[in-house]
Coordinates of C-alpha atoms and ligand atoms in Angstrom, one line a residue:
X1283 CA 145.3 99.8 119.9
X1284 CA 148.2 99.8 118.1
X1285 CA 149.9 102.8 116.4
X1286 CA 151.5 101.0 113.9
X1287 CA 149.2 98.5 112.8
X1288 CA 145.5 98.9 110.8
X1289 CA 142.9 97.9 112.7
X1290 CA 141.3 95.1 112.6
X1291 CA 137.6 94.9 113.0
X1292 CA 134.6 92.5 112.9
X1293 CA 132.2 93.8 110.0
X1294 CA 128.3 93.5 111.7
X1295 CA 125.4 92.8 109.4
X1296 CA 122.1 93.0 111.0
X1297 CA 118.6 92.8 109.4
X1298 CA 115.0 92.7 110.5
X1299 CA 113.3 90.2 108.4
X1300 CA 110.5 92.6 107.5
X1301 CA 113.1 95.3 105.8
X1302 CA 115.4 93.1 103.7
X1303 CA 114.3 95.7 100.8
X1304 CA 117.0 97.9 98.4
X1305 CA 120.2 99.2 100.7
X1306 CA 119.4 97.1 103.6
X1307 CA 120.0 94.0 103.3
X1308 CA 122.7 91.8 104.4
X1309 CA 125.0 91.5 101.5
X1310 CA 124.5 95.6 100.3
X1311 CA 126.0 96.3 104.0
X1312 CA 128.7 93.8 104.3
X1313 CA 129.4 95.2 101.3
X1314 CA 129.5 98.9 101.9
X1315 CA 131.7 97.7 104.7
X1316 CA 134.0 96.1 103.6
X1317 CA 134.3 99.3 100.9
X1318 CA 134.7 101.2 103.8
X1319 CA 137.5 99.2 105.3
X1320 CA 139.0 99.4 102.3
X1321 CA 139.4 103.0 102.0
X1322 CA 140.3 103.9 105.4
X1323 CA 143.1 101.0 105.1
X1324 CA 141.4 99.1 108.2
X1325 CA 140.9 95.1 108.7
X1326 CA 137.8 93.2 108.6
X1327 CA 138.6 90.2 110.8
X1328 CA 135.7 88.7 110.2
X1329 CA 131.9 89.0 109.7
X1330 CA 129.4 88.6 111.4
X1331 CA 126.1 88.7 110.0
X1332 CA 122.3 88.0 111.2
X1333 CA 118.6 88.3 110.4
X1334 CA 116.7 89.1 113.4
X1335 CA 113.4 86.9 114.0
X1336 CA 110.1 87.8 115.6
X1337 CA 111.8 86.5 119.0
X1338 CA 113.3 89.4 120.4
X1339 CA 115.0 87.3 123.2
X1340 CA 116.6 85.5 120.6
X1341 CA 117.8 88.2 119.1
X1342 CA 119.2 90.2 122.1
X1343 CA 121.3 86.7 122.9
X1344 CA 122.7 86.8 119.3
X1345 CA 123.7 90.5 119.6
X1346 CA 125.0 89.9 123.2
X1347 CA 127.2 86.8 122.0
X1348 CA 128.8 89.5 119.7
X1349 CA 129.3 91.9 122.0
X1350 CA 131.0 89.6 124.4
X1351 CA 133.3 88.2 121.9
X1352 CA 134.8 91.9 121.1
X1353 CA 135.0 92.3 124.9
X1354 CA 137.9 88.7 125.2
X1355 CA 139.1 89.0 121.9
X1356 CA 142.0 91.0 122.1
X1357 CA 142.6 90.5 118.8
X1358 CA 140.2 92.8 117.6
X1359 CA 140.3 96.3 118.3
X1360 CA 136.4 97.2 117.5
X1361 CA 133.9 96.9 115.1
X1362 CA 132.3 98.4 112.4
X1363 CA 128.2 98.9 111.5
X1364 CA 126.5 99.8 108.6
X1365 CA 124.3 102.4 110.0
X1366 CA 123.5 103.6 114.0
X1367 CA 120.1 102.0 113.5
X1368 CA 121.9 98.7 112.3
X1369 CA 123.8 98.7 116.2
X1370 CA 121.5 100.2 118.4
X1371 CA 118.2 99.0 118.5
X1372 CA 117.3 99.9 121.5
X1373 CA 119.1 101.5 124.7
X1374 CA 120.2 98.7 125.8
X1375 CA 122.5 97.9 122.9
X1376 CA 123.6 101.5 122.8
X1377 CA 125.2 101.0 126.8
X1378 CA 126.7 98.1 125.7
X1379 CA 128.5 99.5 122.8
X1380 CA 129.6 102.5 125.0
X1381 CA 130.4 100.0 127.4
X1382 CA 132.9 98.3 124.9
X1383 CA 134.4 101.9 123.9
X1384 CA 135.2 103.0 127.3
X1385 CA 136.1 100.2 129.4
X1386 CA 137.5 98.1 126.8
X1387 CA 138.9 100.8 124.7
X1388 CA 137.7 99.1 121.8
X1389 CA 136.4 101.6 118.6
X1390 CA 133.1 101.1 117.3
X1391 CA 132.4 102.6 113.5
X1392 CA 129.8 103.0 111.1
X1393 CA 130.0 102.7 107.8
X1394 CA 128.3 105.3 106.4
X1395 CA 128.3 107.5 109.3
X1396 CA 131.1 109.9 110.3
X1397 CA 131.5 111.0 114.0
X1398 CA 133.8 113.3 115.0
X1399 CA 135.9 111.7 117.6
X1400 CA 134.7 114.5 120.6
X1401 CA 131.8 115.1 123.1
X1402 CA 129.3 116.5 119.9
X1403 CA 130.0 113.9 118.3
X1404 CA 129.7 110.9 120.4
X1405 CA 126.8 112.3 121.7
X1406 CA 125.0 112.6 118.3
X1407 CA 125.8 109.0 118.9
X1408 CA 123.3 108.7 121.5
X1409 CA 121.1 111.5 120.2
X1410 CA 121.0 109.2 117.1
X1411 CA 120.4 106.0 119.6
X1412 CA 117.7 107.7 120.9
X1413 CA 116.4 108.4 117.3
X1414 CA 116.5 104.7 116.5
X1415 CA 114.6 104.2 119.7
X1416 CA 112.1 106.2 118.7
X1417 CA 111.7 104.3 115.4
X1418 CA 111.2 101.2 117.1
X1419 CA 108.3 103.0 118.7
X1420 CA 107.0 104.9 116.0
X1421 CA 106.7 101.6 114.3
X1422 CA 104.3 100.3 117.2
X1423 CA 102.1 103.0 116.9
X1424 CA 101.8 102.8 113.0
X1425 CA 100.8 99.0 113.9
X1426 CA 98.3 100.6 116.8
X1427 CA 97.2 103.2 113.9
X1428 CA 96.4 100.2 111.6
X1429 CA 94.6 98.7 114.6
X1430 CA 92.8 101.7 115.9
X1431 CA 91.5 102.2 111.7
X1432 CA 90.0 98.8 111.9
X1433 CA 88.7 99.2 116.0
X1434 CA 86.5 102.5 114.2
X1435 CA 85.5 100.7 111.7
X1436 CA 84.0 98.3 114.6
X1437 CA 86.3 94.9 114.0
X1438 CA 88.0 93.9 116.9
X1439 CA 91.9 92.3 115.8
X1440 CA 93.0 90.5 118.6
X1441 CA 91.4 87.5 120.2
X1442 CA 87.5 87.9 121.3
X1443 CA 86.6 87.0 125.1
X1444 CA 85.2 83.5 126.0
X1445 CA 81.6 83.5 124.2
X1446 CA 82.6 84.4 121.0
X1447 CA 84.5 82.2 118.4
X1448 CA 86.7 84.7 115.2
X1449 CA 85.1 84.0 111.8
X1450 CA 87.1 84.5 109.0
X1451 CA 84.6 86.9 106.8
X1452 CA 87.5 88.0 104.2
X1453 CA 91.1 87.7 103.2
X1454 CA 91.7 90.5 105.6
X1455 CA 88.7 90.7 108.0
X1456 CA 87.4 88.9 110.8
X1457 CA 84.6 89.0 113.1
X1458 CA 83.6 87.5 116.1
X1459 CA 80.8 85.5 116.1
X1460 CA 78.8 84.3 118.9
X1461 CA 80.0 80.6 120.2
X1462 CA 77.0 78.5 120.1
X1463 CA 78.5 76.2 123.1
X1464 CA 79.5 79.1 125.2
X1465 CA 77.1 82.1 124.5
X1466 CA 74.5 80.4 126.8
X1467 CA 76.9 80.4 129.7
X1468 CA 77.8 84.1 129.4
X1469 CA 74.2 84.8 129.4
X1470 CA 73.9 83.0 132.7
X1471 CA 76.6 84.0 134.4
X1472 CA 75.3 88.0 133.8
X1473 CA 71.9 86.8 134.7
X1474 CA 72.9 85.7 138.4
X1475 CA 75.4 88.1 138.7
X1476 CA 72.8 90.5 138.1
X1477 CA 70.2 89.2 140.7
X1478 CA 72.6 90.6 143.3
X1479 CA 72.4 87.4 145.0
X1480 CA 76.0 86.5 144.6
X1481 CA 78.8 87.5 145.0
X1482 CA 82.0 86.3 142.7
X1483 CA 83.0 84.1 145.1
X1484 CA 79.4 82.5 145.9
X1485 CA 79.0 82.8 141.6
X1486 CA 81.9 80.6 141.4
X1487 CA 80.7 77.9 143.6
X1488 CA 77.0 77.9 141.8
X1489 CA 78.4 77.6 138.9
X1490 CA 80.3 74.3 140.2
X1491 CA 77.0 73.4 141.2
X1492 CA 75.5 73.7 138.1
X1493 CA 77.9 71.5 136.6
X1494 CA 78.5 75.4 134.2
X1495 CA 82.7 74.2 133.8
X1496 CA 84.8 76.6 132.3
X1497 CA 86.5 73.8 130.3
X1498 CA 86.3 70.6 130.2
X1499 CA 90.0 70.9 131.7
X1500 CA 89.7 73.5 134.1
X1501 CA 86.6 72.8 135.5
X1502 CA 86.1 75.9 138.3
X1503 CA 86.0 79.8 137.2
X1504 CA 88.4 81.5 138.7
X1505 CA 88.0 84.9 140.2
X1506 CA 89.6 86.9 137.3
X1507 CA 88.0 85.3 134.4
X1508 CA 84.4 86.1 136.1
X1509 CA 85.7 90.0 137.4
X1510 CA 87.3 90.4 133.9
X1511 CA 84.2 89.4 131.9
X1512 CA 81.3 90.8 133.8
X1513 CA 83.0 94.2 133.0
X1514 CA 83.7 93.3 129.6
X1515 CA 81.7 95.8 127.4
X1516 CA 82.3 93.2 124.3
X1517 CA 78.9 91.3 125.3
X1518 CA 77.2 94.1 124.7
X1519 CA 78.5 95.1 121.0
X1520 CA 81.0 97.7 122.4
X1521 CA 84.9 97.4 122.1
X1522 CA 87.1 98.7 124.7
X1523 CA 90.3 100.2 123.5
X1524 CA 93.2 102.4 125.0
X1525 CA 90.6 103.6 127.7
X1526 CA 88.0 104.3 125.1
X1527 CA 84.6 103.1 124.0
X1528 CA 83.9 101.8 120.0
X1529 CA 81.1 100.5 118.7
X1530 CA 81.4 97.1 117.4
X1531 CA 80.0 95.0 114.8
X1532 CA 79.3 92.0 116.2
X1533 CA 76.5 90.8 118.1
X1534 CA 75.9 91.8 121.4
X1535 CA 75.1 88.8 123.5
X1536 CA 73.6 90.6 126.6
X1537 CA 71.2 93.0 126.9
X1538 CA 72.7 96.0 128.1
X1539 CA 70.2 96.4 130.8
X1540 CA 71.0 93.3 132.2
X1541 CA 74.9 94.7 131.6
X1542 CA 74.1 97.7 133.4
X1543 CA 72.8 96.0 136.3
X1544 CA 75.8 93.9 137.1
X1545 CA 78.1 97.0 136.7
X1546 CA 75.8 98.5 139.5
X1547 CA 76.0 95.2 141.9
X1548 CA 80.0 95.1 141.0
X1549 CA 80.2 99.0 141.8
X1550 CA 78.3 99.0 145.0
X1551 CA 80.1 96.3 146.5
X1552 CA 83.4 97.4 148.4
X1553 CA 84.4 94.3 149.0
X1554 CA 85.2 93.2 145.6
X1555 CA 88.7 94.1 146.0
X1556 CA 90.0 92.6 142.4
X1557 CA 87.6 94.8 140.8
X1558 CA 88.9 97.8 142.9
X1559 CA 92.4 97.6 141.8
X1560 CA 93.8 100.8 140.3
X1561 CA 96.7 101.2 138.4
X1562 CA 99.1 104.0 139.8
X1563 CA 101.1 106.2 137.3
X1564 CA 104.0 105.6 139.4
X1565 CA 103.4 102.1 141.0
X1566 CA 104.3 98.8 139.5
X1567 CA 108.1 98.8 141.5
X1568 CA 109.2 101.3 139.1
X1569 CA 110.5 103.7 142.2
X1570 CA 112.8 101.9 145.3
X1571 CA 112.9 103.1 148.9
X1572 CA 116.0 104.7 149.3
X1573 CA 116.5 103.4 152.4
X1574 CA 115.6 99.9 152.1
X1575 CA 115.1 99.2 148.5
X1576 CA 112.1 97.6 148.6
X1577 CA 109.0 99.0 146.3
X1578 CA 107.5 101.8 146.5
X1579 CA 103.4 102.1 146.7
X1580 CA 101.0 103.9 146.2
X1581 CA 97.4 104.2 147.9
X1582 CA 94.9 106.8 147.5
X1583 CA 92.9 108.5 150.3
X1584 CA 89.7 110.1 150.3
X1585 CA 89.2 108.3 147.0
X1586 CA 91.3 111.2 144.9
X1587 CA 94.5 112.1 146.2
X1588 CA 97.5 109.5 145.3
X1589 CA 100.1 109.0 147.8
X1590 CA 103.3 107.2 147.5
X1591 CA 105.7 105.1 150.3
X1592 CA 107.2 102.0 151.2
X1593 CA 105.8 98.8 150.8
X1594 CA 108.0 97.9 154.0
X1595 CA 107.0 101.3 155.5
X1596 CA 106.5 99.2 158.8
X1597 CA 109.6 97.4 159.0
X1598 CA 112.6 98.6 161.5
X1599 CA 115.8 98.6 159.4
X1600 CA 114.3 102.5 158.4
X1601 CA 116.8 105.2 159.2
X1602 CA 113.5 107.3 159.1
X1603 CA 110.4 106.6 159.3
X1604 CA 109.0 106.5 155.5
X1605 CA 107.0 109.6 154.6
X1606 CA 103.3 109.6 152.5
X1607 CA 104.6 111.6 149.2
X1608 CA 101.7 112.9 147.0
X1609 CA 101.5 112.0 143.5
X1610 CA 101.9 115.6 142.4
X1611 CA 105.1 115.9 144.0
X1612 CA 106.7 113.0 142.5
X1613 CA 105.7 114.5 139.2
X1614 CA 107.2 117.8 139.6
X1615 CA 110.6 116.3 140.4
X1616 CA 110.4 113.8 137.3
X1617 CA 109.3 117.0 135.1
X1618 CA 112.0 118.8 137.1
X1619 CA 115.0 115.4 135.7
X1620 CA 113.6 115.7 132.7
X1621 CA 113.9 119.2 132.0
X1622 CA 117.9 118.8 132.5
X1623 CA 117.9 117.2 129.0
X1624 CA 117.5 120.3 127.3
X1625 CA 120.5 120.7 125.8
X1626 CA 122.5 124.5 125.5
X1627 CA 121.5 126.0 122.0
X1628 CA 124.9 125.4 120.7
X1629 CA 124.9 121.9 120.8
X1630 CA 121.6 121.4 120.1
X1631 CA 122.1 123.3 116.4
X1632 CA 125.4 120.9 115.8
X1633 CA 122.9 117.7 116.4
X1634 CA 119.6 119.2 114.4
X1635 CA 122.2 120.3 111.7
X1636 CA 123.8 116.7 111.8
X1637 CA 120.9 115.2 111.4
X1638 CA 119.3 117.3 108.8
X1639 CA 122.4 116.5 106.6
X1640 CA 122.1 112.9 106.8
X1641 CA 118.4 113.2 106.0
X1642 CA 119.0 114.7 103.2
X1643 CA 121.3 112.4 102.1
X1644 CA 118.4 110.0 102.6
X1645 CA 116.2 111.7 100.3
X1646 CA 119.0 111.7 97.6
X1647 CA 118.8 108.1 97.9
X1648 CA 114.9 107.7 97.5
X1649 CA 115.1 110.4 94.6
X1650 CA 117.6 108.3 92.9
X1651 CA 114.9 105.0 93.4
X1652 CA 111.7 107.6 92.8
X1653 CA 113.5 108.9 89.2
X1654 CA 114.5 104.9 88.4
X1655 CA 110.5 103.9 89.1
X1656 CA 109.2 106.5 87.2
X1657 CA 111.9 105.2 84.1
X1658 CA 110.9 101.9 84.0
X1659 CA 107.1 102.8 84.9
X1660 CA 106.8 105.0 81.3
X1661 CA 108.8 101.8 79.4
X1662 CA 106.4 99.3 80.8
X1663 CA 103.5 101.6 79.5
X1664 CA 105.0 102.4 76.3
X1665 CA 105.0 98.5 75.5
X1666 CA 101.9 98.3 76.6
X1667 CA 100.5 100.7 74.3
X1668 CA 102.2 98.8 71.5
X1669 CA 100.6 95.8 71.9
X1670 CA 97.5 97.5 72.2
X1671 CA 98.1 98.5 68.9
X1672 CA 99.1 95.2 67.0
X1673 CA 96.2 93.8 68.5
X1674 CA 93.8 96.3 67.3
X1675 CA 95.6 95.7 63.6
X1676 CA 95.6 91.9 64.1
X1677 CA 93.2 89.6 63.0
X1678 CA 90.7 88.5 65.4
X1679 CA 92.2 84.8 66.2
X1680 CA 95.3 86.6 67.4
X1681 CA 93.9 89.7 68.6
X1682 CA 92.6 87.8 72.3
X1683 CA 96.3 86.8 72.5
X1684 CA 98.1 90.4 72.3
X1685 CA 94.6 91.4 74.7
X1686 CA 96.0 89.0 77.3
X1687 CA 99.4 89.8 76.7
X1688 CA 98.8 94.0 77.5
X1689 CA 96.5 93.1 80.5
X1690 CA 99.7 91.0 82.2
X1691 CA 101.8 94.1 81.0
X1692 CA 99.6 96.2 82.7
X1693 CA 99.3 94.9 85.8
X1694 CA 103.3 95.1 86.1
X1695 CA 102.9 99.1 85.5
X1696 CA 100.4 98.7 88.2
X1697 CA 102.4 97.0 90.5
X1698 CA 105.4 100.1 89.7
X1699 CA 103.3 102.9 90.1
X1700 CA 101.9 101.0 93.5
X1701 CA 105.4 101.2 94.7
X1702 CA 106.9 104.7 93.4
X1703 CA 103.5 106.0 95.3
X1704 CA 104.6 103.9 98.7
X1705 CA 108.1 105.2 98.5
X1706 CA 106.8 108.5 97.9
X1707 CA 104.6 109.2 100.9
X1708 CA 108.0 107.1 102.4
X1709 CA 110.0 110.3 102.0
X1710 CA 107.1 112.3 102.9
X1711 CA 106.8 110.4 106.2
X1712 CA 110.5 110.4 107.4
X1713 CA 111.7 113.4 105.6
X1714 CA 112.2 115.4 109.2
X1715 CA 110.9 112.9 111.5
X1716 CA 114.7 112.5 113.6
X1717 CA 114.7 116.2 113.8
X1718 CA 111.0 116.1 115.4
X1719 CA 112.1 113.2 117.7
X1720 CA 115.0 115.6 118.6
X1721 CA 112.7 118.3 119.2
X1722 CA 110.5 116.4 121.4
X1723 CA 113.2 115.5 124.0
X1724 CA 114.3 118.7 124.1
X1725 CA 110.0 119.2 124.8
X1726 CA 109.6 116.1 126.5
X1727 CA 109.8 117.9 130.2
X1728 CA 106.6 120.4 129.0
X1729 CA 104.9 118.0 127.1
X1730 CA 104.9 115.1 130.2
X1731 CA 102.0 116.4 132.1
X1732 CA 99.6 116.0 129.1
X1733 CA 100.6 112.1 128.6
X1734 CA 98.7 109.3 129.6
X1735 CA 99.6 107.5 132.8
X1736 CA 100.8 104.5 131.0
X1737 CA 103.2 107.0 128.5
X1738 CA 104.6 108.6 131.7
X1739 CA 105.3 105.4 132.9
X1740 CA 107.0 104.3 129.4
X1741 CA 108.6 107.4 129.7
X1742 CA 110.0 107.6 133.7
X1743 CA 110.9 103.9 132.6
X1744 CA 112.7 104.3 129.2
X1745 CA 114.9 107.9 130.5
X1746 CA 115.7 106.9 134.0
X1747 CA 116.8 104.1 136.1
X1748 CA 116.9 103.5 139.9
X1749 CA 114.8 105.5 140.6
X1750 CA 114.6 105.9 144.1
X1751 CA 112.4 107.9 147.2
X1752 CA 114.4 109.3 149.6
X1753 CA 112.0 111.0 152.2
X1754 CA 110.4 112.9 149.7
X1755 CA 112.8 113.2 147.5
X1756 CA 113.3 111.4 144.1
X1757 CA 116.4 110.1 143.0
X1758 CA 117.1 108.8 139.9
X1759 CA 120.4 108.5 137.2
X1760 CA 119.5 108.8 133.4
X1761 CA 119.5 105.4 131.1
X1762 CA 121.6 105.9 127.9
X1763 CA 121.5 108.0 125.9
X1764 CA 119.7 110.3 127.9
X1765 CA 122.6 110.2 129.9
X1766 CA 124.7 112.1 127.7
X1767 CA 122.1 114.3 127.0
X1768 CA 121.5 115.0 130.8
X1769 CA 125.6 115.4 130.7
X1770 CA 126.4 117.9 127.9
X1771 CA 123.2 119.9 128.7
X1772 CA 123.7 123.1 130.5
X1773 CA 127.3 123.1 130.8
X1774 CA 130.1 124.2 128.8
X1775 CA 131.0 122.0 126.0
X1776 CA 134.4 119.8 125.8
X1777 CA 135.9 119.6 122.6
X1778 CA 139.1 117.5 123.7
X1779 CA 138.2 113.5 123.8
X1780 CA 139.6 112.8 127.1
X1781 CA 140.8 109.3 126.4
X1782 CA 144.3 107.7 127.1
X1783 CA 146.6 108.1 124.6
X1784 CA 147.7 104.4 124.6
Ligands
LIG2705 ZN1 111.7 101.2 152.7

């Protein structure tokens, strides 16, 4: 960059097309950007704006076309954002910005976000990366909340297994409903499965027999459709759902003694490997041998302990010969990376204070829209009530008319006071909810052992990357922003931003 001349920057608009409400959409940011620009006496080059879709592959090409184009233009020295939430939606975006600022030496800025130009504050950078990762996430489990709300309630919202067909009871509600062309076929298929005659691979072949087609395209079962539905629990009225049992509402289609004695036949048969398959916290090529960078496995012995090693473990280009590592052990050094996040108190009170201001200049925001709702809310009912009024003075021929007239008005009020109590339990919702996400990194090593296997896998998989088994140790470096975190925790702080000076 150049002393002498303002920069110039390429303004960045970004929208999700489910939140193109009040103060986020497109034109309000290009807007308070170009305000922005303004005042610090910078260019905007250009601008840049887009509505993400549903297809999030289209939308990571989009943002990487941008981010390219600031990396070979050289004339533009950066760019500026409305808000950290608007750039990084994920991790991923956040490396590539930092990618852009310190190997390209461009400047990224944010509207309506001031950081201090040192290691705090590019680090509430990532700690606010982080934060909009977290939303993303949040947002996924309110959608699995609204999902587990109806799974209690016994619907089932995603697709039903073969045998049922979804009926459309309600605007809003759906239940399966047995197939009349298909339930017979389940009830077979349980029936000989339950004879302990067969095995799935025999099943298969009778079924071909019997001229029992899956489709009229597909014409044999395959091994997984029979495996996954004589363990489905749906065909007996029950709903299977993050590792727990619901009752359902629709009709079971086999009996569940007949259900029970397939699970016996399936259990007591060894050879069924398909069935046998287990997932492993730690499997699914999410750790590398160190030595020859193929996957790491897992394989359980005596039927309870986990151990992990090379899938190559037999191959010759080892140094040394790969070692069985027990589940717990990989744990304890993942707890063991994770607890280097915790940051020193200092900094962690300069990010939790950050973050509490800018909260509350949230809440200013939604006071300002709360105060305006409740304004027009008390006008729409006042007219209301004044119509009420000339029609209980009018004559009767006119009287229907004013009726009419208040019961429109009074559905608007309805409408207002529906959305002053939405953005009200809004500000209850998010009102402190970066400074708990803060809170749980800086708990995240303590709290690991109590999650799922599937969260720790999210987790190992979201904070670190190459991870790697070296003999029996783990390896891993930190994903951003976790890497700044892991940087600036336990060590003394640098104030100076150690960049060139042109
Ligand atoms: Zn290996």
């Amino acid at each position: 960059m150049k002393n002498n001349m303002p920069l110039r920057l390429l303004n960045i608009c970004r929208v999700s097309s489910n939140e193109q409400g009040e103060g986020y959409s497109l034109e309000a940011q290009n807007q308070a950007n170009h305000e922005w620009a303004k005042r610090k006496g910078y260019t905007i080059v250009d601008t840049v704006q887009y509505i993400e879709t549903a297809s999030k592959q289209k939308e990571r090409k989009r943002f990487r076309e941008i981010i390219d184009r600031l990396r070979k233009d050289t004339t533009i020295d950066g760019a500026v954002f409305h808000k950290v939430d608007r750039a990084c939606r994920n991790i991923t975006d956040l490396a590539m910005l930092e990618a852009l600022e310190t190997e390209k030496n461009k400047q990224i800025f944010f509207a309506t976000q001031e950081f201090p130009q040192n290691a705090a504050g590019r680090l509430s950078v990532g700690v606010m990366g982080v934060v909009a990762r977290w939303y993303t996430d949040n947002l996924r489990e309110e959608v699995n909340k609204g999902f587990r709300g109806k799974i209690e309630a016994g619907e089932y919202p995603h697709k039903p297994p073969y045998g049922y067909l979804t009926v459309k009871e309600s605007k809003d509600s759906r239940l399966p409903t047995p197939d009349p062309e298909k339930v017979e076929n389940v009830r077979t298929i349980f029936k000989l499965m339950a004879t302990g005659q067969y095995s799935i691979d025999t099943l298969r072949e009778e079924l071909f027999k019997r001229g029992m087609y899956f489709s009229a395209k597909t014409r044999r079962w395959t091994r997984s459709h029979l495996a996954r539905m004589l363990r489905h629990p749906f065909y007996i009225g029950k709903i299977l759902w993050h590792g727990q049992i619901y009752e359902g509402k629709h009709e079971p289609i086999v009996s569940e003694k007949v259900w029970q004695k397939v699970q016996n036949v399936l259990d007591g048969r060894s050879n069924t490997k398909s069935l046998q398959k287990r997932s492993f916290t730690y499997g699914h090529g999410l750790i590398k041998c160190a030595d020859c960078g193929y996957n790491v496995t897992a394989e359980t012995h005596k039927k309870q302990y986990t151990y992990y090693i090379c899938a190559q473990r037999r191959h010759t280009d080892h140094v040394e010969k790969p070692a069985w590592v027990p589940e717990q052990k990989i744990e304890l050094q993942i707890v063991s990376l994770l607890e280097k996040l915790v940051l020193p108190k200092d900094i962690y009170d300069w990010v939790l204070e950050y973050l509490k201001r800018s909260s509350i200049q949230e809440v200013s925001d939604v006071e300002n829209e709360l105060k305006s709702l409740k304004r027009k809310i008390s006008e729409s009912q006042k007219t209301v009530d004044a119509i009420l009024l000339r029609a209980a003075q009018a004559q009767d021929s006119l009287a229907d008319g004013f009726m009419r007239l208040a019961q429109e008005r009074q559905s608007e009020v309805t409408l207002l006071q529906h959305r002053f109590e939405q953005v009200k339990s809004g500000v209850q919702e998010d009102n402190g909810r970066p400074m708990k996400i803060l809170e749980l990194t800086q708990d995240l090593s303590r709290q690991y052992v109590t999650f799922k296997p599937p969260q720790k896998r999210q987790i190992a998989n979201s904070v670190f990357s190459n991870l790697e088994l070296n003999g029996v140790s783990l390896c891993a470096d930190y994903r951003l922003p976790f890497a700044i975190l892991a940087k600036n925790a336990n060590r003394p702080v640098e104030y100076a931003r150690q960049d060139s000076n042109l």
